[in-house]
Short mmCIF file of C-alpha atoms and ligand atoms in Angstrom, two decimals:
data_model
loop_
_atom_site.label_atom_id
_atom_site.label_comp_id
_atom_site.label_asym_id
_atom_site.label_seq_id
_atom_site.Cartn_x
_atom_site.Cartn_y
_atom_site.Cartn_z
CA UNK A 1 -1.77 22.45 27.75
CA UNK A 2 0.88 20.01 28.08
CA UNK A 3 1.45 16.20 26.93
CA UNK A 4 3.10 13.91 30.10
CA UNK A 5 5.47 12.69 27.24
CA UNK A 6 6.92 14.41 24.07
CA UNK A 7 4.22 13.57 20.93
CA UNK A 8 5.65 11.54 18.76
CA UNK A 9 6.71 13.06 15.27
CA UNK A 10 4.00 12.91 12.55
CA UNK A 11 4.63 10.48 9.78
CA UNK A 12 5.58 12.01 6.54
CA UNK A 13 6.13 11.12 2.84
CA UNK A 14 8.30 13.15 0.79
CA UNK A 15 6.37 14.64 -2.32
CA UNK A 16 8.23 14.73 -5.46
CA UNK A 17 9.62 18.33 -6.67
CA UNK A 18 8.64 19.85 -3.51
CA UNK A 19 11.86 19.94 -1.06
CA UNK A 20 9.95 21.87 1.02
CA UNK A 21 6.86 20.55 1.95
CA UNK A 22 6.19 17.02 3.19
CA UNK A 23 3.19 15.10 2.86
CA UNK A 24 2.10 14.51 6.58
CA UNK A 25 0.30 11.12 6.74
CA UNK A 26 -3.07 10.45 9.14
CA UNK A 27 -4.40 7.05 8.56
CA UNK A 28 -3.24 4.13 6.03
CA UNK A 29 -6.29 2.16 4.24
CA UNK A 30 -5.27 -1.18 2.64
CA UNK A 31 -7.67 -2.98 -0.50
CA UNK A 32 -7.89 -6.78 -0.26
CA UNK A 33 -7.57 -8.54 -3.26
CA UNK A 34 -8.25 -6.26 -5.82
CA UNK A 35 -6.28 -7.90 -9.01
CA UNK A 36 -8.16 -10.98 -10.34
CA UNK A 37 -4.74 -13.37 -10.38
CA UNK A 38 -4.14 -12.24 -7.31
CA UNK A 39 -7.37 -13.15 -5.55
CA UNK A 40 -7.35 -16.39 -7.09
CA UNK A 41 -3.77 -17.24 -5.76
CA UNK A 42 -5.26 -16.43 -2.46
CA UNK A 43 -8.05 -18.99 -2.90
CA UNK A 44 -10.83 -16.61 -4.06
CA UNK A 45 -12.50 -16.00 -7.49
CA UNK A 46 -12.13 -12.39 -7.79
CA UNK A 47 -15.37 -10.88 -8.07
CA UNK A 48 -16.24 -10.63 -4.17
CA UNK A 49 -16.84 -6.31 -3.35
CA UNK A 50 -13.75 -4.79 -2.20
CA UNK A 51 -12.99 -4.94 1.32
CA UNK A 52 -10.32 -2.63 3.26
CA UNK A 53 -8.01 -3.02 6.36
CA UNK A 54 -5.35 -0.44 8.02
CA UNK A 55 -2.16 -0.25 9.16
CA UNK A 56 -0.67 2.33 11.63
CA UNK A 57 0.34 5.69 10.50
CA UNK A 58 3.63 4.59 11.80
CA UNK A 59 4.70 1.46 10.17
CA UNK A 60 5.51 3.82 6.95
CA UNK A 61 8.62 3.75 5.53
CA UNK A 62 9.47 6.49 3.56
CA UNK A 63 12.17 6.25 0.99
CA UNK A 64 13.00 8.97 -1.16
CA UNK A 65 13.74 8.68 -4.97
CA UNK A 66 16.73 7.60 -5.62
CA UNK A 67 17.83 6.06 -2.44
CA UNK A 68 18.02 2.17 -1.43
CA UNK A 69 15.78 2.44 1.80
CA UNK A 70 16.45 -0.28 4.76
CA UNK A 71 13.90 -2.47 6.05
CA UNK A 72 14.33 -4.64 9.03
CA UNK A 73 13.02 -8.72 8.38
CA UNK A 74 10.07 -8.45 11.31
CA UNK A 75 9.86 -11.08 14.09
CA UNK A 76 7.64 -13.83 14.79
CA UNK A 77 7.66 -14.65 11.11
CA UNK A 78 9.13 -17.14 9.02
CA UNK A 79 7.18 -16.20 5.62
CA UNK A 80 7.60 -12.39 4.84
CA UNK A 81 5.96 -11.82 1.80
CA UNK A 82 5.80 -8.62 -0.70
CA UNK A 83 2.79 -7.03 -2.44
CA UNK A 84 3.98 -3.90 -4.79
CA UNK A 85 0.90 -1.53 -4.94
CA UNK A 86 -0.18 1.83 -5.99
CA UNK A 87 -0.72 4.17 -3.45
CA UNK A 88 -3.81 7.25 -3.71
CA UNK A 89 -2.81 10.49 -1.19
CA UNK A 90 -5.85 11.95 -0.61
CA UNK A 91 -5.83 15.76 -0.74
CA UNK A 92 -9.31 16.76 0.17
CA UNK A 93 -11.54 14.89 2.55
CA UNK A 94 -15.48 14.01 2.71
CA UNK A 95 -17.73 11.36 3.01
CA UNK A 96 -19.39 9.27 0.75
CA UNK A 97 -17.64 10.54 -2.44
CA UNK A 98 -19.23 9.60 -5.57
CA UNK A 99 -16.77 7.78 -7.46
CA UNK A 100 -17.26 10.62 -10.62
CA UNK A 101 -16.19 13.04 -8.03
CA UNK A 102 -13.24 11.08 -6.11
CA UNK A 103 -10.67 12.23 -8.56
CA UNK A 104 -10.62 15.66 -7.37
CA UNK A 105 -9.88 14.19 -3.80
CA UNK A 106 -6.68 12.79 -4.76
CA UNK A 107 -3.39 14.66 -3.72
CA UNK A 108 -1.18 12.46 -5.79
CA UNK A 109 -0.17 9.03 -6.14
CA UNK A 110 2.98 7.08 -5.31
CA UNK A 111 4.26 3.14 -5.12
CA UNK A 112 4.19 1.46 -1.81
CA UNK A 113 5.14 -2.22 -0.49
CA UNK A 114 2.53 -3.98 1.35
CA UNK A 115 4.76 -6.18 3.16
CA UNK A 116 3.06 -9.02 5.14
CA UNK A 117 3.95 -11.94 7.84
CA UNK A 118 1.98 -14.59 5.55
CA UNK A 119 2.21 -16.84 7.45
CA UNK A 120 0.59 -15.06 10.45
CA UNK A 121 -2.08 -13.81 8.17
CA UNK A 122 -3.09 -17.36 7.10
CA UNK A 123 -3.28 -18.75 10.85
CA UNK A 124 -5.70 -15.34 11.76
CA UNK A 125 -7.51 -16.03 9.01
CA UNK A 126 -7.29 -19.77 10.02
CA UNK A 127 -8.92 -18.86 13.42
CA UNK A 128 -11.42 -15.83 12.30
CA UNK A 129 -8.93 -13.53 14.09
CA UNK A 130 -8.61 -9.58 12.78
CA UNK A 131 -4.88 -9.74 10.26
CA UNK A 132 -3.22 -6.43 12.50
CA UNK A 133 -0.19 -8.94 13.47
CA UNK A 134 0.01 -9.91 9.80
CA UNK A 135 -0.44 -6.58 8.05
CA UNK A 136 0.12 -3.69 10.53
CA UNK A 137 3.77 -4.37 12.22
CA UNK A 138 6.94 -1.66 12.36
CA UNK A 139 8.17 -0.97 8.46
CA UNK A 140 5.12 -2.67 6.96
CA UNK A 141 4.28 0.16 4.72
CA UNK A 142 7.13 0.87 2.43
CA UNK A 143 6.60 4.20 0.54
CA UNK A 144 8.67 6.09 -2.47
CA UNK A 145 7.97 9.82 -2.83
CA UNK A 146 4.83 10.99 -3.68
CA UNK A 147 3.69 12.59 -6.92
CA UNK A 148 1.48 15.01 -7.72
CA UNK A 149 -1.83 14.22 -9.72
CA UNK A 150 -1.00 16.69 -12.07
CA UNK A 151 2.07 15.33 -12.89
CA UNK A 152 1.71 11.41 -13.30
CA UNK A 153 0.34 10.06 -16.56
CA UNK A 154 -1.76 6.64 -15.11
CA UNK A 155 -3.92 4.71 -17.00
CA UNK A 156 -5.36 1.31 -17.39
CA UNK A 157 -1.91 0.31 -19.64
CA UNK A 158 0.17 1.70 -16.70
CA UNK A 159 2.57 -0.90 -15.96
CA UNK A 160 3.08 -1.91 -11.88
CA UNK A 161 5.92 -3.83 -11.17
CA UNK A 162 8.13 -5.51 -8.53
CA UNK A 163 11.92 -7.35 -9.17
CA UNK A 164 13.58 -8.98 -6.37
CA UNK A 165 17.63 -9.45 -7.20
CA UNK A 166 17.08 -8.18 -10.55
CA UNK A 167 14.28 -10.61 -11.11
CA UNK A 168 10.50 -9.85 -12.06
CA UNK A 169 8.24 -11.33 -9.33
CA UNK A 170 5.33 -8.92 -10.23
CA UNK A 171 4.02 -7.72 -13.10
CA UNK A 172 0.45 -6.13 -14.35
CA UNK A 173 -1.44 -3.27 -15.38
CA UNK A 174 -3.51 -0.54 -13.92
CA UNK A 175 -6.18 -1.64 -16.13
CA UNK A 176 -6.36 -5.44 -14.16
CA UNK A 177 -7.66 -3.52 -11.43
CA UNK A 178 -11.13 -5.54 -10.28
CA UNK A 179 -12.37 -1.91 -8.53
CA UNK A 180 -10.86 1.42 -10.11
CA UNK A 181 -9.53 3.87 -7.69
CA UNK A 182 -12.28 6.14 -7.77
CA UNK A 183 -14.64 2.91 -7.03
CA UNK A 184 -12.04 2.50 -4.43
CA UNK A 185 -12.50 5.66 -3.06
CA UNK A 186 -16.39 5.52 -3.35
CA UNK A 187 -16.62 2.36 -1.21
CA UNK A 188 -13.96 3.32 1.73
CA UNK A 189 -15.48 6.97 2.02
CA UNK A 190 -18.69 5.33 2.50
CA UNK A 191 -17.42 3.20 5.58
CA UNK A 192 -15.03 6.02 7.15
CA UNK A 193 -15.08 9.80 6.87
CA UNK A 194 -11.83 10.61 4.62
CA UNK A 195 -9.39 13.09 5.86
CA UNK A 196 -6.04 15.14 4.06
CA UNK A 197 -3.32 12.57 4.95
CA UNK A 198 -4.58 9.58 4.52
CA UNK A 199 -3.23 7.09 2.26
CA UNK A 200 -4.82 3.81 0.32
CA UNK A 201 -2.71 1.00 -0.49
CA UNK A 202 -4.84 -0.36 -3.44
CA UNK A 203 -3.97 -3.98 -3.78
CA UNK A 204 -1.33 -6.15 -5.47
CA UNK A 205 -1.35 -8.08 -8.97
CA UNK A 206 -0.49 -11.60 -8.35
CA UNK A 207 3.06 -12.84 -7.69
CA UNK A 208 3.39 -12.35 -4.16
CA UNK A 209 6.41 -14.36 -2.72
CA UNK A 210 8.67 -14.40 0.23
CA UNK A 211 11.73 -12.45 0.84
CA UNK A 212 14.71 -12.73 2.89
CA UNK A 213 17.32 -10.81 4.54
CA UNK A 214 19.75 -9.24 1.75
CA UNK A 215 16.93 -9.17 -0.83
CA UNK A 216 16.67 -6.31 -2.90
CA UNK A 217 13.26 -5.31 -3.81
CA UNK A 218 12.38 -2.60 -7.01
CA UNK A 219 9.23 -1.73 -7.01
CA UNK A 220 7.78 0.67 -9.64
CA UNK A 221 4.52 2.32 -11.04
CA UNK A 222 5.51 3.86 -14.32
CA UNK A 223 5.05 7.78 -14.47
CA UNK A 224 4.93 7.46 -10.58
CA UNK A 225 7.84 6.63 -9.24
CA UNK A 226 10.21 3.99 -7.95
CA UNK A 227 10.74 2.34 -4.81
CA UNK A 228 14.48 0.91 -3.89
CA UNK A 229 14.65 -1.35 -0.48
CA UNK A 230 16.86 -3.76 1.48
CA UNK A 231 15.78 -5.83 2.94
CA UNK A 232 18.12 -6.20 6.48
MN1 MN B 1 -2.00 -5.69 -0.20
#
């Protein structure tokens, strides 16, 4: 068997104290508004069930520790807008995990960047059109490495944070999470069939503003990691 064009490469994360092995990445889950401030910046109350989109495998943007990544300002936007988030790697698949079990699905954890034409989102949402040209374009999914489970020390006082120029934009706690990440991964295994590889971006505490070209974004999930970008 042959392809009629070369495959592209499969997208990878780097995984913290492992130079040799890569994490290789197969889908990209997204939570809505899952940090009460942040869902009632948006307009919404907070206590509506979680609800999940996805962005291609390929708009990742890995950037390992201690490097300033580059990410290209997308077009057709004038309103690009950050959300820091902590990102589950799921290690094990299944379906319909039991949220007391979902813990022992989880690879590791890492801090990502949902970054997002707002302005495009608001005029889907506007119409009742799906968000993919908001959410899902090239370098959407900024990613630092990843870190085994074993090895991060989360909880519900775990700060998550974002500074742009040296400037706190974002700011909360694990703990302000509306639905836990093993709720998290309760509801999305019930909807799709989890898989080794995929990733789930689990929603940003309030604060979300735009950036511009020469920004520098920090983003940073104490006892996970740290994410460095430019913003080009
Ligand atoms: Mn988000």
């Amino acid at each position: 068997m042959s392809y009629v064009f070369m495959p592209p490469a499969v997208p990878s994360v780097a995984v913290h104290g492992r130079a040799d092995a890569r994490f290789a990445v197969r889908r990209i889950y997204c939570v809505g508004r899952n940090y009460v401030q942040h869902a009632q910046e948006m307009g919404f109350s907070g206590r509506e069930p979680p609800f999940f989109f996805l962005k291609p495998a390929d708009a990742l943007l890995p950037v390992g520790e201690g490097e300033v990544g580059t990410m290209h300002y997308p077009s057709l936007t004038h309103d690009l807008q950050h959300e820091v988030e902590l990102v589950v790697a799921i290690g094990a698949g299944g379906r319909e995990i039991a949220a007391r079990d979902a813990l022992s699905h989880v690879f590791g954890y890492g801090v990502g960047l949902d970054m997002t034409r707002r302005d495009l989102q608001g005029e889907a949402k506007k119409q009742g059109r799906p968000w993919c040209i908001g959410k899902g374009f090239e370098e959407s999914a900024p990613i630092g490495e990843l870190r085994p489970a074993a090895d991060c020390r989360i909880d519900a006082d775990t700060e998550i944070r974002l500074d742009v120029n040296g400037r706190t934009r974002q700011r909360g706690t694990l703990g302000e999470l509306i639905w836990s990440v093993p709720e998290v991964i309760e509801h999305l295994s019930r909807a799709w069939t989890l898989a080794p590889g995929d990733l789930i971006y689990t929603g940003t505490p309030a604060g979300v503003a735009a950036v511009v070209p020469g920004d520098l974004l920090a983003a940073s999930v104490a006892g996970v990691g740290r994410l460095e970008l430019r913003l080009v």
